[in-house]
């Protein structure tokens, strides 16, 4: 492993963005809770440590904290709450601001070194603030490096140790020179090497997989989506024919999904592939269940049951199961590995597995964000139409049907979704969209078709732009494209008389509806 940065999550909504900015600079980063012991942190051997922002006041009972000795383990950058925490521990004064400061602000650089190398003393720059408390007095041994127009400390550094802090969020795009500040910390302060590349990751992961697996057999649950396809290709590169891919037709897939997967994985990649038709099994298990969390768990458990049966039938005696779990899945499912960030949903690859499953797990992508997975896939030689596909959830269309999952609802949703994606591609918009899909709503609406009154189903359309799925904005379709999509769905899909478009961003909404 090359250079790496440890991010301690104090509860900020932007913690994942810090990890992204570090990785964009080609330095590996991981998010962990601030409760990690000093011994654990020393053994992890970070090249630098970043303390994230957070909603607490440093004087609150139970507020996130760190042992003061951590400031001597590696170079440290405190961001927002992280800055206030350093000031509090080191003897500075942190006070309530009287009112919350949120949004764009201008700060003046007073010390053009360290984080602000390349700036000029006296220069003003636009940053993004999000805080209630502020540092009134810098700690002994520290000097201010930036101030706001109201002479409030916006940055400081230790006089001799590599400890730096800023009151604003350098990781968000609204901070104009934020990437430069982050890179100054990584390369100027921590002296990291920019070695986090797809090729480097593949080499490391192949060695780990070979050491773990030895001569044993492995199976992979292949969906045909980006994550499972890249995971399968990576493991196949490592162990070849020791891998058997099992594609489960759950009955919850998109139109013609099974045929596409079989054609691509067998013909293009030469993998051993077993197809299991399990539609009835999944639909029976889901019958009458409308709760989204329970649906995810049912699907996850049924997957493992099917894998166990399929591997036994194939005589593989597989010891390991490959899953395409990504880092956002881990963060969202485990509350930032135990930190104070909120849990959003249970991903079936992480939170829904049976505790008595017989397989060991291989999750070769669990350290990666989505765009990193795509780049690894390209490095492995996968076709662009595969690595460029929009994300598709493991539970499939079951979580895009709000309420009971029935064959009737699935049939309507499949056809509507296929028309939607076909029109997006025809308009040349597919590469501009992070994820687009249709949702079957558990309501009916009144309509008029011909001379008759109808009372039929409603389809919601969702399309978002994003970098990694952690935050997302709704996609602004040209009105004529939305009009064509709506007309085709209503005219060509029996049972639908109304189409609506979701214009919610994440946050506050999630990308998926369930």
Tab-separated table of C-alpha atoms in Angstrom, residues 99-396:
chain	number	residue	atom	x	y	z
A	99	UNK	CA	-26.014	32.712	14.589
A	100	UNK	CA	-25.154	29.941	12.168
A	101	UNK	CA	-22.953	30.925	9.233
A	102	UNK	CA	-23.900	28.905	6.180
A	103	UNK	CA	-23.017	29.477	2.544
A	104	UNK	CA	-20.446	31.355	0.520
A	105	UNK	CA	-18.102	33.727	2.325
A	106	UNK	CA	-14.882	35.563	1.595
A	107	UNK	CA	-11.775	34.980	3.659
A	108	UNK	CA	-8.467	36.803	3.608
A	109	UNK	CA	-5.273	34.757	3.546
A	110	UNK	CA	-2.912	36.077	6.217
A	111	UNK	CA	-0.207	33.390	5.965
A	112	UNK	CA	0.520	32.133	2.441
A	113	UNK	CA	2.222	28.895	3.470
A	114	UNK	CA	1.215	25.330	4.298
A	115	UNK	CA	-2.407	24.894	3.193
A	116	UNK	CA	-2.238	28.240	1.425
A	117	UNK	CA	1.009	27.750	-0.457
A	118	UNK	CA	0.556	29.354	-3.868
A	119	UNK	CA	-1.785	32.013	-2.497
A	120	UNK	CA	-0.668	35.559	-1.745
A	121	UNK	CA	-0.780	37.200	1.682
A	122	UNK	CA	-3.754	39.544	1.728
A	123	UNK	CA	-5.504	37.639	-1.062
A	124	UNK	CA	-9.252	37.099	-0.700
A	125	UNK	CA	-10.883	33.867	-1.797
A	126	UNK	CA	-14.417	32.480	-1.779
A	127	UNK	CA	-15.110	29.540	0.537
A	128	UNK	CA	-18.117	27.596	1.844
A	129	UNK	CA	-18.987	28.018	5.517
A	130	UNK	CA	-21.294	25.795	7.564
A	131	UNK	CA	-20.863	26.326	11.302
A	132	UNK	CA	-22.345	27.725	14.483
A	133	UNK	CA	-19.329	27.977	16.808
A	134	UNK	CA	-16.028	29.597	15.891
A	135	UNK	CA	-12.480	29.879	17.194
A	136	UNK	CA	-12.143	33.183	19.015
A	137	UNK	CA	-8.514	32.745	20.113
A	138	UNK	CA	-5.971	30.441	18.468
A	139	UNK	CA	-4.194	28.062	20.866
A	140	UNK	CA	-0.703	28.813	22.210
A	141	UNK	CA	1.924	27.852	19.645
A	142	UNK	CA	-0.465	28.384	16.720
A	143	UNK	CA	-0.793	31.259	14.238
A	144	UNK	CA	-3.849	32.366	12.249
A	145	UNK	CA	-3.581	31.754	8.520
A	146	UNK	CA	-6.923	33.153	7.322
A	147	UNK	CA	-9.644	35.449	8.636
A	148	UNK	CA	-13.137	36.478	7.571
A	149	UNK	CA	-14.213	40.048	6.939
A	150	UNK	CA	-15.407	40.180	10.557
A	151	UNK	CA	-11.891	39.262	11.743
A	152	UNK	CA	-13.003	35.776	12.781
A	153	UNK	CA	-10.300	33.100	12.536
A	154	UNK	CA	-10.887	31.040	9.377
A	155	UNK	CA	-7.653	29.042	9.487
A	156	UNK	CA	-4.633	28.363	11.664
A	157	UNK	CA	-1.503	26.236	11.821
A	158	UNK	CA	0.985	25.146	14.461
A	159	UNK	CA	4.229	27.119	14.452
A	160	UNK	CA	6.441	24.033	14.158
A	161	UNK	CA	4.287	20.867	13.892
A	162	UNK	CA	2.335	19.832	10.747
A	163	UNK	CA	-1.062	20.606	12.272
A	164	UNK	CA	-3.357	22.770	10.157
A	165	UNK	CA	-7.027	23.711	10.268
A	166	UNK	CA	-9.671	25.661	8.386
A	167	UNK	CA	-13.120	26.811	9.505
A	168	UNK	CA	-14.602	26.370	6.015
A	169	UNK	CA	-15.233	23.269	3.909
A	170	UNK	CA	-12.374	22.993	1.435
A	171	UNK	CA	-13.853	19.743	0.075
A	172	UNK	CA	-16.988	21.260	-1.502
A	173	UNK	CA	-17.064	22.699	-5.014
A	174	UNK	CA	-18.250	26.100	-3.750
A	175	UNK	CA	-14.818	26.683	-2.163
A	176	UNK	CA	-13.147	28.079	-5.267
A	177	UNK	CA	-9.608	26.859	-4.572
A	178	UNK	CA	-10.612	23.975	-2.333
A	179	UNK	CA	-8.903	21.271	-4.381
A	180	UNK	CA	-5.672	23.255	-4.235
A	181	UNK	CA	-5.927	23.511	-0.436
A	182	UNK	CA	-6.515	19.755	-0.131
A	183	UNK	CA	-3.571	19.022	-2.432
A	184	UNK	CA	-1.339	21.369	-0.434
A	185	UNK	CA	-2.112	19.276	2.624
A	186	UNK	CA	-1.561	15.962	0.819
A	187	UNK	CA	1.634	16.786	-1.013
A	188	UNK	CA	3.092	19.849	0.692
A	189	UNK	CA	2.379	18.894	4.300
A	190	UNK	CA	2.029	15.083	4.276
A	191	UNK	CA	4.451	14.461	1.364
A	192	UNK	CA	2.129	11.824	-0.102
A	193	UNK	CA	2.732	10.085	-3.404
A	194	UNK	CA	-0.040	10.151	-6.025
A	195	UNK	CA	-0.104	6.384	-6.495
A	196	UNK	CA	-3.816	5.541	-6.083
A	197	UNK	CA	-4.452	4.505	-9.709
A	198	UNK	CA	-6.643	1.775	-11.253
A	199	UNK	CA	-3.594	-0.247	-12.275
A	200	UNK	CA	-2.078	-0.029	-8.793
A	201	UNK	CA	-5.379	-1.052	-7.211
A	202	UNK	CA	-5.738	-4.046	-9.558
A	203	UNK	CA	-2.240	-5.303	-8.780
A	204	UNK	CA	-2.807	-5.038	-5.017
A	205	UNK	CA	-6.244	-6.646	-5.151
A	206	UNK	CA	-5.126	-9.553	-7.341
A	207	UNK	CA	-2.361	-10.373	-4.855
A	208	UNK	CA	-4.841	-10.246	-1.945
A	209	UNK	CA	-7.372	-12.445	-3.754
A	210	UNK	CA	-4.782	-15.075	-4.672
A	211	UNK	CA	-3.452	-15.200	-1.121
A	212	UNK	CA	-6.951	-15.504	0.339
A	213	UNK	CA	-8.338	-18.065	-2.103
A	214	UNK	CA	-5.400	-20.385	-2.654
A	215	UNK	CA	-6.617	-23.365	-4.685
A	216	UNK	CA	-10.234	-23.197	-3.542
A	217	UNK	CA	-13.277	-22.501	-5.692
A	218	UNK	CA	-15.136	-19.187	-5.846
A	219	UNK	CA	-18.576	-18.221	-7.099
A	220	UNK	CA	-19.771	-14.787	-8.111
A	221	UNK	CA	-23.297	-13.478	-8.141
A	222	UNK	CA	-23.349	-11.845	-11.533
A	223	UNK	CA	-26.086	-9.319	-12.318
A	224	UNK	CA	-24.617	-7.780	-15.455
A	225	UNK	CA	-24.408	-4.361	-13.815
A	226	UNK	CA	-21.180	-2.395	-13.535
A	227	UNK	CA	-20.310	-3.469	-9.991
A	228	UNK	CA	-20.757	-7.231	-10.312
A	229	UNK	CA	-19.208	-7.298	-13.798
A	230	UNK	CA	-16.063	-5.460	-12.690
A	231	UNK	CA	-15.837	-7.572	-9.525
A	232	UNK	CA	-16.124	-10.747	-11.611
A	233	UNK	CA	-13.537	-9.565	-14.146
A	234	UNK	CA	-11.090	-8.663	-11.366
A	235	UNK	CA	-11.455	-11.996	-9.584
A	236	UNK	CA	-11.266	-13.833	-12.929
A	237	UNK	CA	-8.006	-12.005	-13.673
A	238	UNK	CA	-6.694	-13.244	-10.325
A	239	UNK	CA	-7.791	-16.905	-10.295
A	240	UNK	CA	-9.114	-17.780	-13.764
A	241	UNK	CA	-11.254	-20.935	-13.934
A	242	UNK	CA	-11.422	-21.246	-10.159
A	243	UNK	CA	-14.229	-18.708	-10.539
A	244	UNK	CA	-17.718	-19.746	-11.564
A	245	UNK	CA	-20.216	-16.959	-12.170
A	246	UNK	CA	-23.814	-17.649	-11.280
A	247	UNK	CA	-26.394	-15.408	-12.850
A	248	UNK	CA	-29.711	-15.493	-11.045
A	249	UNK	CA	-32.768	-14.418	-12.965
A	250	UNK	CA	-34.712	-13.139	-9.985
A	251	UNK	CA	-37.677	-12.003	-12.018
A	252	UNK	CA	-36.763	-8.500	-10.801
A	253	UNK	CA	-34.496	-7.565	-13.707
A	254	UNK	CA	-34.873	-5.146	-16.585
A	255	UNK	CA	-36.212	-6.098	-20.008
A	256	UNK	CA	-33.977	-8.700	-21.776
A	257	UNK	CA	-31.407	-8.484	-18.961
A	258	UNK	CA	-30.712	-12.215	-18.812
A	259	UNK	CA	-29.983	-12.513	-22.530
A	260	UNK	CA	-27.618	-9.532	-22.448
A	261	UNK	CA	-25.646	-10.910	-19.500
A	262	UNK	CA	-25.270	-14.363	-21.009
A	263	UNK	CA	-24.095	-12.942	-24.326
A	264	UNK	CA	-21.610	-10.478	-22.836
A	265	UNK	CA	-19.993	-12.586	-20.119
A	266	UNK	CA	-19.701	-15.845	-22.058
A	267	UNK	CA	-18.770	-14.452	-25.461
A	268	UNK	CA	-16.716	-11.407	-24.484
A	269	UNK	CA	-14.934	-12.554	-21.327
A	270	UNK	CA	-14.924	-16.350	-21.588
A	271	UNK	CA	-16.129	-16.883	-18.019
A	272	UNK	CA	-17.766	-20.004	-16.675
A	273	UNK	CA	-21.397	-18.952	-16.280
A	274	UNK	CA	-24.392	-20.784	-14.820
A	275	UNK	CA	-27.854	-19.271	-15.260
A	276	UNK	CA	-30.493	-19.991	-12.609
A	277	UNK	CA	-34.161	-19.257	-13.317
A	278	UNK	CA	-35.529	-18.326	-9.885
A	279	UNK	CA	-38.365	-15.915	-10.652
A	280	UNK	CA	-41.025	-17.926	-8.811
A	281	UNK	CA	-38.819	-18.344	-5.752
A	282	UNK	CA	-38.204	-14.619	-5.347
A	283	UNK	CA	-41.748	-13.525	-6.091
A	284	UNK	CA	-43.129	-16.083	-3.665
A	285	UNK	CA	-40.782	-14.840	-0.926
A	286	UNK	CA	-41.786	-11.229	-1.610
A	287	UNK	CA	-45.527	-11.835	-1.846
A	288	UNK	CA	-47.482	-9.333	0.227
A	289	UNK	CA	-44.366	-7.523	1.501
A	290	UNK	CA	-44.341	-3.773	0.968
A	291	UNK	CA	-41.763	-2.583	3.503
A	292	UNK	CA	-38.566	-1.564	1.632
A	293	UNK	CA	-36.107	-2.704	4.306
A	294	UNK	CA	-37.781	-6.100	4.603
A	295	UNK	CA	-37.835	-6.449	0.822
A	296	UNK	CA	-34.084	-5.857	0.717
A	297	UNK	CA	-33.437	-8.432	3.420
A	298	UNK	CA	-35.730	-11.025	1.809
A	299	UNK	CA	-33.957	-10.603	-1.520
A	300	UNK	CA	-30.519	-10.779	0.105
A	301	UNK	CA	-31.400	-13.966	2.003
A	302	UNK	CA	-33.003	-15.562	-1.043
A	303	UNK	CA	-29.912	-14.769	-3.100
A	304	UNK	CA	-27.760	-16.727	-0.691
A	305	UNK	CA	-30.209	-19.646	-0.659
A	306	UNK	CA	-30.112	-19.743	-4.454
A	307	UNK	CA	-26.316	-19.520	-4.507
A	308	UNK	CA	-25.981	-22.380	-2.043
A	309	UNK	CA	-28.303	-24.557	-4.121
A	310	UNK	CA	-26.665	-23.598	-7.410
A	311	UNK	CA	-23.120	-24.204	-6.176
A	312	UNK	CA	-24.115	-27.594	-4.743
A	313	UNK	CA	-25.880	-28.586	-7.963
A	314	UNK	CA	-22.831	-27.573	-9.988
A	315	UNK	CA	-20.540	-29.607	-7.730
A	316	UNK	CA	-18.275	-26.623	-7.149
A	317	UNK	CA	-18.011	-26.830	-3.342
A	318	UNK	CA	-17.253	-23.141	-3.443
A	319	UNK	CA	-15.619	-21.584	-0.380
A	320	UNK	CA	-16.085	-17.916	-1.320
A	321	UNK	CA	-18.747	-15.643	-2.729
A	322	UNK	CA	-17.839	-12.507	-4.696
A	323	UNK	CA	-20.002	-9.422	-4.201
A	324	UNK	CA	-19.828	-6.014	-5.849
A	325	UNK	CA	-20.141	-3.979	-2.639
A	326	UNK	CA	-18.898	-0.395	-3.052
A	327	UNK	CA	-17.596	2.101	-0.513
A	328	UNK	CA	-20.797	4.212	-0.476
A	329	UNK	CA	-22.708	1.004	0.362
A	330	UNK	CA	-20.391	0.444	3.304
A	331	UNK	CA	-20.626	4.054	4.480
A	332	UNK	CA	-24.421	4.255	4.226
A	333	UNK	CA	-25.030	0.815	5.716
A	334	UNK	CA	-22.702	0.971	8.693
A	335	UNK	CA	-23.041	4.680	9.596
A	336	UNK	CA	-19.554	5.559	8.406
A	337	UNK	CA	-18.101	2.447	10.045
A	338	UNK	CA	-19.569	3.289	13.407
A	339	UNK	CA	-19.212	7.063	13.324
A	340	UNK	CA	-21.961	9.574	14.010
A	341	UNK	CA	-23.191	10.004	10.431
A	342	UNK	CA	-26.757	8.838	9.899
A	343	UNK	CA	-27.640	5.458	8.415
A	344	UNK	CA	-29.674	5.975	5.241
A	345	UNK	CA	-30.551	2.467	4.060
A	346	UNK	CA	-29.508	-1.142	4.281
A	347	UNK	CA	-27.748	-2.328	1.165
A	348	UNK	CA	-28.512	-5.971	0.557
A	349	UNK	CA	-24.839	-6.756	-0.096
A	350	UNK	CA	-23.837	-5.422	3.324
A	351	UNK	CA	-26.687	-5.531	5.784
A	352	UNK	CA	-28.931	-8.309	4.507
A	353	UNK	CA	-26.812	-11.457	4.521
A	354	UNK	CA	-27.690	-14.426	6.663
A	355	UNK	CA	-25.377	-14.824	9.652
A	356	UNK	CA	-25.062	-18.591	9.035
A	357	UNK	CA	-24.112	-18.375	5.347
A	358	UNK	CA	-21.453	-20.916	4.434
A	359	UNK	CA	-19.441	-18.735	2.052
A	360	UNK	CA	-16.572	-16.457	2.922
A	361	UNK	CA	-17.054	-13.059	1.302
A	362	UNK	CA	-14.766	-11.523	-1.309
A	363	UNK	CA	-15.681	-7.864	-1.863
A	364	UNK	CA	-12.875	-6.577	-4.093
A	365	UNK	CA	-14.544	-3.217	-4.760
A	366	UNK	CA	-15.603	-2.245	-1.241
A	367	UNK	CA	-12.865	0.417	-1.065
A	368	UNK	CA	-13.996	2.135	-4.279
A	369	UNK	CA	-16.439	4.830	-5.303
A	370	UNK	CA	-18.487	4.268	-8.451
A	371	UNK	CA	-16.347	6.288	-10.827
A	372	UNK	CA	-13.277	4.418	-9.560
A	373	UNK	CA	-15.029	1.108	-10.300
A	374	UNK	CA	-15.683	2.236	-13.870
A	375	UNK	CA	-12.004	3.139	-14.316
A	376	UNK	CA	-10.914	-0.223	-12.934
A	377	UNK	CA	-13.287	-1.903	-15.411
A	378	UNK	CA	-11.744	0.020	-18.283
A	379	UNK	CA	-8.265	-0.951	-17.086
A	380	UNK	CA	-9.416	-4.594	-17.080
A	381	UNK	CA	-10.567	-4.266	-20.691
A	382	UNK	CA	-14.325	-4.407	-20.185
A	383	UNK	CA	-16.399	-2.847	-22.999
A	384	UNK	CA	-17.570	0.736	-22.507
A	385	UNK	CA	-21.234	-0.212	-22.884
A	386	UNK	CA	-20.781	-2.320	-19.764
A	387	UNK	CA	-18.655	-0.031	-17.563
A	388	UNK	CA	-20.615	3.047	-18.630
A	389	UNK	CA	-23.999	1.636	-17.611
A	390	UNK	CA	-26.068	3.476	-15.046
A	391	UNK	CA	-26.129	1.941	-11.556
A	392	UNK	CA	-28.769	-0.715	-10.956
A	393	UNK	CA	-29.623	-1.760	-7.401
A	394	UNK	CA	-28.941	-5.293	-6.209
A	395	UNK	CA	-32.598	-5.817	-5.199
A	396	UNK	CA	-33.574	-4.883	-8.753
